[in-house]
């Protein structure tokens, strides 16, 4: 069974984590497939947005502990695999195209870290979300200690990281991290609408802006402002902005203009 299913729905490429019997736990084959799709989607001019969701009862329950133990029993350290996971999620965060995470069931540990790497999150209201690493005497390795505080705030992130507690999506309603929290029956339609809102603004300018937002994350304000100006200059030079502005400013055609 393919660990990742790919569906092209117009300008939106849907990536469906497909290990439902393991709650879409991350293993080598799934991470490799996800990494390949990053390259493919970014190179495809017909893809404006990438959505990632999970088949079966959960979005993603984290790393595959069976694989961790197999590596341990062979005398290997899982850190090599987790280095690949971290690099994959960093590629998603740095992608010039918007990524949308569509959560249901559980988004825990590596599943949370995958969602944190995305630009927009949509969740079913019954989704249980948390870091969860400490529940198995683990620490994060896919980005939650770095990205979670920015997403939900210092207080809530510290609680999630230091207790391992899983909380329903509704708890995150006022954090600004989750764009929409809806009944699971409405999840696909809501995610599709949000993806198409992003796709409607697809342009070189959006890709320049997405890259800028990633570059200036954590940067000192003075340097970030210089990066913003440099991005404006690059976007102005690389695309037909002037033509778009002329079209916007052109007077509308009225009936009296038509002879």
PDB file of C-alpha atoms in Angstrom:
ATOM      1  CA  UNK A   1       0.000   0.000   0.000  1.00  0.00           C
ATOM      2  CA  UNK A   2       1.352   3.401  -0.954  1.00  0.00           C
ATOM      3  CA  UNK A   3       2.224   5.385   2.207  1.00  0.00           C
ATOM      4  CA  UNK A   4       1.169   8.659   0.574  1.00  0.00           C
ATOM      5  CA  UNK A   5      -1.711   9.204  -1.840  1.00  0.00           C
ATOM      6  CA  UNK A   6      -1.685  12.170  -4.209  1.00  0.00           C
ATOM      7  CA  UNK A   7      -4.815  13.817  -5.598  1.00  0.00           C
ATOM      8  CA  UNK A   8      -4.659  16.850  -7.891  1.00  0.00           C
ATOM      9  CA  UNK A   9      -7.882  18.795  -7.423  1.00  0.00           C
ATOM     10  CA  UNK A  10      -7.528  21.732  -9.777  1.00  0.00           C
ATOM     11  CA  UNK A  11      -4.823  24.064  -8.442  1.00  0.00           C
ATOM     12  CA  UNK A  12      -4.644  22.225  -5.113  1.00  0.00           C
ATOM     13  CA  UNK A  13      -2.470  19.165  -4.651  1.00  0.00           C
ATOM     14  CA  UNK A  14      -3.776  16.977  -1.823  1.00  0.00           C
ATOM     15  CA  UNK A  15      -1.288  14.718  -0.054  1.00  0.00           C
ATOM     16  CA  UNK A  16      -3.041  12.028   1.980  1.00  0.00           C
ATOM     17  CA  UNK A  17      -1.022  10.237   4.650  1.00  0.00           C
ATOM     18  CA  UNK A  18      -1.961   6.616   4.051  1.00  0.00           C
ATOM     19  CA  UNK A  19      -0.936   4.414   6.971  1.00  0.00           C
ATOM     20  CA  UNK A  20      -4.330   4.297   8.694  1.00  0.00           C
ATOM     21  CA  UNK A  21      -3.558   1.070  10.587  1.00  0.00           C
ATOM     22  CA  UNK A  22      -0.759   2.980  12.403  1.00  0.00           C
ATOM     23  CA  UNK A  23      -2.685   6.262  12.655  1.00  0.00           C
ATOM     24  CA  UNK A  24      -0.411   7.567   9.896  1.00  0.00           C
ATOM     25  CA  UNK A  25       2.684   7.303  12.073  1.00  0.00           C
ATOM     26  CA  UNK A  26       5.775   8.595  10.300  1.00  0.00           C
ATOM     27  CA  UNK A  27       8.252   6.026   9.022  1.00  0.00           C
ATOM     28  CA  UNK A  28      11.059   6.169   6.463  1.00  0.00           C
ATOM     29  CA  UNK A  29       8.840   5.360   3.469  1.00  0.00           C
ATOM     30  CA  UNK A  30       6.216   7.969   4.352  1.00  0.00           C
ATOM     31  CA  UNK A  31       8.756  10.720   4.996  1.00  0.00           C
ATOM     32  CA  UNK A  32      10.616   9.919   1.764  1.00  0.00           C
ATOM     33  CA  UNK A  33       7.347  10.035  -0.196  1.00  0.00           C
ATOM     34  CA  UNK A  34       6.404  13.347   1.416  1.00  0.00           C
ATOM     35  CA  UNK A  35       9.826  14.805   0.635  1.00  0.00           C
ATOM     36  CA  UNK A  36       9.525  13.788  -3.035  1.00  0.00           C
ATOM     37  CA  UNK A  37       6.129  15.437  -3.277  1.00  0.00           C
ATOM     38  CA  UNK A  38       7.542  18.707  -1.962  1.00  0.00           C
ATOM     39  CA  UNK A  39       9.914  18.758  -4.928  1.00  0.00           C
ATOM     40  CA  UNK A  40       7.216  17.709  -7.389  1.00  0.00           C
ATOM     41  CA  UNK A  41       4.575  20.187  -6.193  1.00  0.00           C
ATOM     42  CA  UNK A  42       6.973  23.118  -6.122  1.00  0.00           C
ATOM     43  CA  UNK A  43       8.060  22.406  -9.697  1.00  0.00           C
ATOM     44  CA  UNK A  44       4.509  22.075 -11.022  1.00  0.00           C
ATOM     45  CA  UNK A  45       3.141  25.390 -12.378  1.00  0.00           C
ATOM     46  CA  UNK A  46      -0.371  23.956 -12.146  1.00  0.00           C
ATOM     47  CA  UNK A  47      -0.116  23.525  -8.381  1.00  0.00           C
ATOM     48  CA  UNK A  48      -0.791  26.679  -6.375  1.00  0.00           C
ATOM     49  CA  UNK A  49      -1.438  25.186  -2.930  1.00  0.00           C
ATOM     50  CA  UNK A  50      -0.507  21.932  -1.181  1.00  0.00           C
ATOM     51  CA  UNK A  51      -2.895  20.416   1.360  1.00  0.00           C
ATOM     52  CA  UNK A  52      -1.866  17.562   3.652  1.00  0.00           C
ATOM     53  CA  UNK A  53      -4.431  15.374   5.402  1.00  0.00           C
ATOM     54  CA  UNK A  54      -4.645  11.880   6.864  1.00  0.00           C
ATOM     55  CA  UNK A  55      -6.687   8.838   5.904  1.00  0.00           C
ATOM     56  CA  UNK A  56      -8.318   6.718   8.563  1.00  0.00           C
ATOM     57  CA  UNK A  57      -9.011   7.693  12.179  1.00  0.00           C
ATOM     58  CA  UNK A  58      -6.273  10.325  12.577  1.00  0.00           C
ATOM     59  CA  UNK A  59      -4.217  12.982  10.854  1.00  0.00           C
ATOM     60  CA  UNK A  60      -0.915  11.727  12.282  1.00  0.00           C
ATOM     61  CA  UNK A  61      -0.051  10.258  15.684  1.00  0.00           C
ATOM     62  CA  UNK A  62       3.694  10.975  15.453  1.00  0.00           C
ATOM     63  CA  UNK A  63       6.713   8.830  14.757  1.00  0.00           C
ATOM     64  CA  UNK A  64       6.424   5.084  14.248  1.00  0.00           C
ATOM     65  CA  UNK A  65       7.665   3.524  17.509  1.00  0.00           C
ATOM     66  CA  UNK A  66       7.988   0.119  15.827  1.00  0.00           C
ATOM     67  CA  UNK A  67      10.636   1.654  13.574  1.00  0.00           C
ATOM     68  CA  UNK A  68      12.355   3.347  16.518  1.00  0.00           C
ATOM     69  CA  UNK A  69      12.708  -0.004  18.274  1.00  0.00           C
ATOM     70  CA  UNK A  70      13.884  -1.763  15.110  1.00  0.00           C
ATOM     71  CA  UNK A  71      16.623   0.827  14.758  1.00  0.00           C
ATOM     72  CA  UNK A  72      17.535   0.491  18.428  1.00  0.00           C
ATOM     73  CA  UNK A  73      17.684  -3.309  18.243  1.00  0.00           C
ATOM     74  CA  UNK A  74      20.059  -3.039  15.269  1.00  0.00           C
ATOM     75  CA  UNK A  75      22.303  -0.772  17.289  1.00  0.00           C
ATOM     76  CA  UNK A  76      21.279   2.335  15.342  1.00  0.00           C
ATOM     77  CA  UNK A  77      20.125   5.659  16.741  1.00  0.00           C
ATOM     78  CA  UNK A  78      16.771   7.042  15.494  1.00  0.00           C
ATOM     79  CA  UNK A  79      18.388  10.475  15.258  1.00  0.00           C
ATOM     80  CA  UNK A  80      19.384   9.849  11.621  1.00  0.00           C
ATOM     81  CA  UNK A  81      15.752   9.221  10.680  1.00  0.00           C
ATOM     82  CA  UNK A  82      14.612  12.207  12.739  1.00  0.00           C
ATOM     83  CA  UNK A  83      17.177  14.395  10.995  1.00  0.00           C
ATOM     84  CA  UNK A  84      15.381  13.549   7.742  1.00  0.00           C
ATOM     85  CA  UNK A  85      12.000  14.287   9.347  1.00  0.00           C
ATOM     86  CA  UNK A  86      13.195  17.667  10.597  1.00  0.00           C
ATOM     87  CA  UNK A  87      14.679  18.526   7.183  1.00  0.00           C
ATOM     88  CA  UNK A  88      11.438  17.527   5.436  1.00  0.00           C
ATOM     89  CA  UNK A  89       9.334  19.728   7.718  1.00  0.00           C
ATOM     90  CA  UNK A  90      11.788  22.620   7.296  1.00  0.00           C
ATOM     91  CA  UNK A  91      11.361  22.287   3.513  1.00  0.00           C
ATOM     92  CA  UNK A  92       7.600  22.621   3.973  1.00  0.00           C
ATOM     93  CA  UNK A  93       8.050  25.718   6.150  1.00  0.00           C
ATOM     94  CA  UNK A  94      10.372  27.256   3.533  1.00  0.00           C
ATOM     95  CA  UNK A  95       8.295  26.278   0.491  1.00  0.00           C
ATOM     96  CA  UNK A  96       7.354  29.153  -1.820  1.00  0.00           C
ATOM     97  CA  UNK A  97       3.853  27.699  -2.103  1.00  0.00           C
ATOM     98  CA  UNK A  98       1.307  27.754   0.743  1.00  0.00           C
ATOM     99  CA  UNK A  99       0.741  24.532   2.686  1.00  0.00           C
ATOM    100  CA  UNK A 100      -2.524  23.734   4.476  1.00  0.00           C
ATOM    101  CA  UNK A 101      -2.743  21.099   7.230  1.00  0.00           C
ATOM    102  CA  UNK A 102      -6.164  19.457   7.583  1.00  0.00           C
ATOM    103  CA  UNK A 103      -6.445  17.859  11.027  1.00  0.00           C
ATOM    104  CA  UNK A 104      -8.788  15.260  12.454  1.00  0.00           C
ATOM    105  CA  UNK A 105      -8.595  12.529  15.069  1.00  0.00           C
ATOM    106  CA  UNK A 106      -5.112  13.078  16.487  1.00  0.00           C
ATOM    107  CA  UNK A 107      -2.313  15.506  15.612  1.00  0.00           C
ATOM    108  CA  UNK A 108       0.342  14.489  18.100  1.00  0.00           C
ATOM    109  CA  UNK A 109       4.146  14.725  18.356  1.00  0.00           C
ATOM    110  CA  UNK A 110       5.383  14.406  14.742  1.00  0.00           C
ATOM    111  CA  UNK A 111       1.826  15.022  13.540  1.00  0.00           C
ATOM    112  CA  UNK A 112       1.743  18.306  15.437  1.00  0.00           C
ATOM    113  CA  UNK A 113       5.191  19.165  14.079  1.00  0.00           C
ATOM    114  CA  UNK A 114       4.005  18.561  10.513  1.00  0.00           C
ATOM    115  CA  UNK A 115       1.033  20.871  11.098  1.00  0.00           C
ATOM    116  CA  UNK A 116       3.295  23.517  12.650  1.00  0.00           C
ATOM    117  CA  UNK A 117       5.431  23.540   9.491  1.00  0.00           C
ATOM    118  CA  UNK A 118       2.378  24.405   7.376  1.00  0.00           C
ATOM    119  CA  UNK A 119       1.133  27.936   6.745  1.00  0.00           C
ATOM    120  CA  UNK A 120      -2.553  27.390   7.487  1.00  0.00           C
ATOM    121  CA  UNK A 121      -4.285  24.852   9.733  1.00  0.00           C
ATOM    122  CA  UNK A 122      -7.894  23.660   9.540  1.00  0.00           C
ATOM    123  CA  UNK A 123      -9.195  21.226  12.167  1.00  0.00           C
ATOM    124  CA  UNK A 124     -12.213  19.162  13.065  1.00  0.00           C
ATOM    125  CA  UNK A 125     -13.484  20.287  16.445  1.00  0.00           C
ATOM    126  CA  UNK A 126     -12.935  16.819  17.931  1.00  0.00           C
ATOM    127  CA  UNK A 127      -9.237  16.680  16.984  1.00  0.00           C
ATOM    128  CA  UNK A 128      -6.893  16.032  19.907  1.00  0.00           C
ATOM    129  CA  UNK A 129      -3.728  18.093  19.566  1.00  0.00           C
ATOM    130  CA  UNK A 130      -0.546  18.025  21.606  1.00  0.00           C
ATOM    131  CA  UNK A 131       3.189  17.480  21.659  1.00  0.00           C
ATOM    132  CA  UNK A 132       2.990  14.214  23.564  1.00  0.00           C
ATOM    133  CA  UNK A 133       6.707  13.373  23.434  1.00  0.00           C
ATOM    134  CA  UNK A 134       7.108  13.272  27.207  1.00  0.00           C
ATOM    135  CA  UNK A 135       4.346  10.676  27.452  1.00  0.00           C
ATOM    136  CA  UNK A 136       6.840   8.206  25.959  1.00  0.00           C
ATOM    137  CA  UNK A 137       9.981   9.677  27.609  1.00  0.00           C
ATOM    138  CA  UNK A 138      10.984  11.344  24.361  1.00  0.00           C
ATOM    139  CA  UNK A 139      11.829  14.945  23.488  1.00  0.00           C
ATOM    140  CA  UNK A 140      10.866  16.725  20.255  1.00  0.00           C
ATOM    141  CA  UNK A 141      13.043  16.390  17.169  1.00  0.00           C
ATOM    142  CA  UNK A 142      10.780  17.662  14.375  1.00  0.00           C
ATOM    143  CA  UNK A 143      10.384  21.285  15.370  1.00  0.00           C
ATOM    144  CA  UNK A 144       7.696  21.608  18.056  1.00  0.00           C
ATOM    145  CA  UNK A 145      10.012  23.150  20.672  1.00  0.00           C
ATOM    146  CA  UNK A 146      10.914  25.829  18.104  1.00  0.00           C
ATOM    147  CA  UNK A 147       7.637  26.454  16.247  1.00  0.00           C
ATOM    148  CA  UNK A 148       4.985  25.789  18.906  1.00  0.00           C
ATOM    149  CA  UNK A 149       5.634  28.947  21.006  1.00  0.00           C
ATOM    150  CA  UNK A 150       5.175  31.173  17.945  1.00  0.00           C
ATOM    151  CA  UNK A 151       2.004  29.327  16.996  1.00  0.00           C
ATOM    152  CA  UNK A 152       0.128  29.229  20.309  1.00  0.00           C
ATOM    153  CA  UNK A 153       2.078  31.442  22.721  1.00  0.00           C
ATOM    154  CA  UNK A 154       4.653  30.771  25.404  1.00  0.00           C
ATOM    155  CA  UNK A 155       2.300  29.701  28.184  1.00  0.00           C
ATOM    156  CA  UNK A 156       0.241  27.150  26.266  1.00  0.00           C
ATOM    157  CA  UNK A 157       3.277  25.805  24.413  1.00  0.00           C
ATOM    158  CA  UNK A 158       5.183  25.246  27.661  1.00  0.00           C
ATOM    159  CA  UNK A 159       2.196  23.393  29.080  1.00  0.00           C
ATOM    160  CA  UNK A 160       1.847  21.152  26.038  1.00  0.00           C
ATOM    161  CA  UNK A 161       5.582  20.440  25.857  1.00  0.00           C
ATOM    162  CA  UNK A 162       6.177  19.830  29.572  1.00  0.00           C
ATOM    163  CA  UNK A 163       3.065  17.751  30.315  1.00  0.00           C
ATOM    164  CA  UNK A 164       2.404  15.910  27.057  1.00  0.00           C
ATOM    165  CA  UNK A 165      -1.306  16.650  27.489  1.00  0.00           C
ATOM    166  CA  UNK A 166      -3.543  16.383  24.436  1.00  0.00           C
ATOM    167  CA  UNK A 167      -6.169  19.096  24.132  1.00  0.00           C
ATOM    168  CA  UNK A 168      -9.205  19.396  21.835  1.00  0.00           C
ATOM    169  CA  UNK A 169      -8.864  21.746  18.880  1.00  0.00           C
ATOM    170  CA  UNK A 170     -11.413  24.116  20.418  1.00  0.00           C
ATOM    171  CA  UNK A 171      -8.878  25.055  23.124  1.00  0.00           C
ATOM    172  CA  UNK A 172      -6.731  26.632  20.394  1.00  0.00           C
ATOM    173  CA  UNK A 173      -9.566  28.767  19.034  1.00  0.00           C
ATOM    174  CA  UNK A 174      -8.212  32.072  20.352  1.00  0.00           C
ATOM    175  CA  UNK A 175      -4.536  31.472  19.581  1.00  0.00           C
ATOM    176  CA  UNK A 176      -4.818  32.419  15.910  1.00  0.00           C
ATOM    177  CA  UNK A 177      -2.926  29.283  14.905  1.00  0.00           C
ATOM    178  CA  UNK A 178      -5.932  27.338  13.563  1.00  0.00           C
ATOM    179  CA  UNK A 179      -7.725  29.161  10.753  1.00  0.00           C
ATOM    180  CA  UNK A 180     -11.011  27.240  11.095  1.00  0.00           C
ATOM    181  CA  UNK A 181     -12.388  24.711  13.579  1.00  0.00           C
ATOM    182  CA  UNK A 182     -15.458  22.922  12.248  1.00  0.00           C
ATOM    183  CA  UNK A 183     -17.451  19.712  12.731  1.00  0.00           C
ATOM    184  CA  UNK A 184     -15.670  16.820  11.052  1.00  0.00           C
ATOM    185  CA  UNK A 185     -18.481  16.439   8.522  1.00  0.00           C
ATOM    186  CA  UNK A 186     -17.646  19.949   7.238  1.00  0.00           C
ATOM    187  CA  UNK A 187     -13.856  19.540   7.325  1.00  0.00           C
ATOM    188  CA  UNK A 188     -13.202  18.680   3.674  1.00  0.00           C
ATOM    189  CA  UNK A 189     -15.482  21.404   2.309  1.00  0.00           C
ATOM    190  CA  UNK A 190     -14.003  24.028   4.633  1.00  0.00           C
ATOM    191  CA  UNK A 191     -10.430  23.026   3.815  1.00  0.00           C
ATOM    192  CA  UNK A 192     -11.216  23.081   0.092  1.00  0.00           C
ATOM    193  CA  UNK A 193     -12.675  26.582   0.340  1.00  0.00           C
ATOM    194  CA  UNK A 194      -9.627  27.858   2.243  1.00  0.00           C
ATOM    195  CA  UNK A 195      -7.232  26.220  -0.221  1.00  0.00           C
ATOM    196  CA  UNK A 196      -8.999  27.886  -3.124  1.00  0.00           C
ATOM    197  CA  UNK A 197      -8.873  31.272  -1.377  1.00  0.00           C
ATOM    198  CA  UNK A 198      -5.097  30.872  -1.273  1.00  0.00           C
ATOM    199  CA  UNK A 199      -4.973  29.557  -4.852  1.00  0.00           C
ATOM    200  CA  UNK A 200      -6.933  32.590  -6.101  1.00  0.00           C
ATOM    201  CA  UNK A 201      -4.006  34.774  -5.029  1.00  0.00           C
ATOM    202  CA  UNK A 202      -1.341  32.531  -6.559  1.00  0.00           C
ATOM    203  CA  UNK A 203       1.267  34.643  -8.332  1.00  0.00           C
ATOM    204  CA  UNK A 204       4.997  35.318  -8.281  1.00  0.00           C
ATOM    205  CA  UNK A 205       4.210  37.974  -5.658  1.00  0.00           C
ATOM    206  CA  UNK A 206       2.666  35.377  -3.339  1.00  0.00           C
ATOM    207  CA  UNK A 207       5.695  33.118  -3.747  1.00  0.00           C
ATOM    208  CA  UNK A 208       8.075  36.013  -3.100  1.00  0.00           C
ATOM    209  CA  UNK A 209       6.066  36.938   0.003  1.00  0.00           C
ATOM    210  CA  UNK A 210       5.988  33.371   1.326  1.00  0.00           C
ATOM    211  CA  UNK A 211       9.774  33.120   0.954  1.00  0.00           C
ATOM    212  CA  UNK A 212      10.192  36.497   2.673  1.00  0.00           C
ATOM    213  CA  UNK A 213       8.046  35.462   5.645  1.00  0.00           C
ATOM    214  CA  UNK A 214      10.207  32.385   6.140  1.00  0.00           C
ATOM    215  CA  UNK A 215      13.478  34.307   5.766  1.00  0.00           C
ATOM    216  CA  UNK A 216      12.659  37.030   8.281  1.00  0.00           C
ATOM    217  CA  UNK A 217      11.284  34.690  10.956  1.00  0.00           C
ATOM    218  CA  UNK A 218      13.211  35.608  14.108  1.00  0.00           C
ATOM    219  CA  UNK A 219      15.269  38.240  12.315  1.00  0.00           C
ATOM    220  CA  UNK A 220      16.024  41.608  13.903  1.00  0.00           C
ATOM    221  CA  UNK A 221      13.509  44.265  12.729  1.00  0.00           C
ATOM    222  CA  UNK A 222      16.074  46.456  10.958  1.00  0.00           C
ATOM    223  CA  UNK A 223      17.392  43.559   8.908  1.00  0.00           C
ATOM    224  CA  UNK A 224      13.872  42.256   8.252  1.00  0.00           C
ATOM    225  CA  UNK A 225      12.838  45.653   6.849  1.00  0.00           C
ATOM    226  CA  UNK A 226      15.797  45.584   4.466  1.00  0.00           C
ATOM    227  CA  UNK A 227      14.774  42.081   3.362  1.00  0.00           C
ATOM    228  CA  UNK A 228      11.238  43.331   2.738  1.00  0.00           C
ATOM    229  CA  UNK A 229      12.474  46.145   0.491  1.00  0.00           C
ATOM    230  CA  UNK A 230      14.796  43.760  -1.361  1.00  0.00           C
ATOM    231  CA  UNK A 231      11.874  41.386  -1.926  1.00  0.00           C
ATOM    232  CA  UNK A 232       9.737  44.230  -3.276  1.00  0.00           C
ATOM    233  CA  UNK A 233      12.515  45.085  -5.724  1.00  0.00           C
ATOM    234  CA  UNK A 234      12.964  41.478  -6.827  1.00  0.00           C
ATOM    235  CA  UNK A 235       9.232  40.985  -7.304  1.00  0.00           C
ATOM    236  CA  UNK A 236       8.884  44.238  -9.265  1.00  0.00           C
ATOM    237  CA  UNK A 237      11.690  43.231 -11.601  1.00  0.00           C
ATOM    238  CA  UNK A 238      10.663  39.614 -12.052  1.00  0.00           C
ATOM    239  CA  UNK A 239       6.959  39.926 -12.791  1.00  0.00           C
ATOM    240  CA  UNK A 240       4.534  42.097 -14.741  1.00  0.00           C
ATOM    241  CA  UNK A 241       3.464  44.188 -11.766  1.00  0.00           C
ATOM    242  CA  UNK A 242       3.248  47.373 -13.835  1.00  0.00           C
ATOM    243  CA  UNK A 243       0.835  45.729 -16.288  1.00  0.00           C
ATOM    244  CA  UNK A 244      -1.343  44.541 -13.411  1.00  0.00           C
ATOM    245  CA  UNK A 245      -1.415  48.050 -11.939  1.00  0.00           C
ATOM    246  CA  UNK A 246      -2.357  49.571 -15.333  1.00  0.00           C
ATOM    247  CA  UNK A 247      -5.197  47.077 -15.643  1.00  0.00           C
ATOM    248  CA  UNK A 248      -6.399  47.961 -12.155  1.00  0.00           C
ATOM    249  CA  UNK A 249      -6.284  51.701 -12.816  1.00  0.00           C
ATOM    250  CA  UNK A 250      -7.867  51.545 -16.280  1.00  0.00           C
ATOM    251  CA  UNK A 251     -11.344  53.137 -16.318  1.00  0.00           C
ATOM    252  CA  UNK A 252     -14.147  50.590 -16.567  1.00  0.00           C
ATOM    253  CA  UNK A 253     -15.804  50.130 -19.919  1.00  0.00           C
ATOM    254  CA  UNK A 254     -19.367  51.433 -19.902  1.00  0.00           C
ATOM    255  CA  UNK A 255     -22.222  50.938 -22.355  1.00  0.00           C
ATOM    256  CA  UNK A 256     -21.650  54.397 -23.816  1.00  0.00           C
ATOM    257  CA  UNK A 257     -18.087  53.384 -24.726  1.00  0.00           C
ATOM    258  CA  UNK A 258     -19.374  50.563 -26.926  1.00  0.00           C
ATOM    259  CA  UNK A 259     -20.348  51.702 -30.425  1.00  0.00           C
TER     260      UNK A 259
END
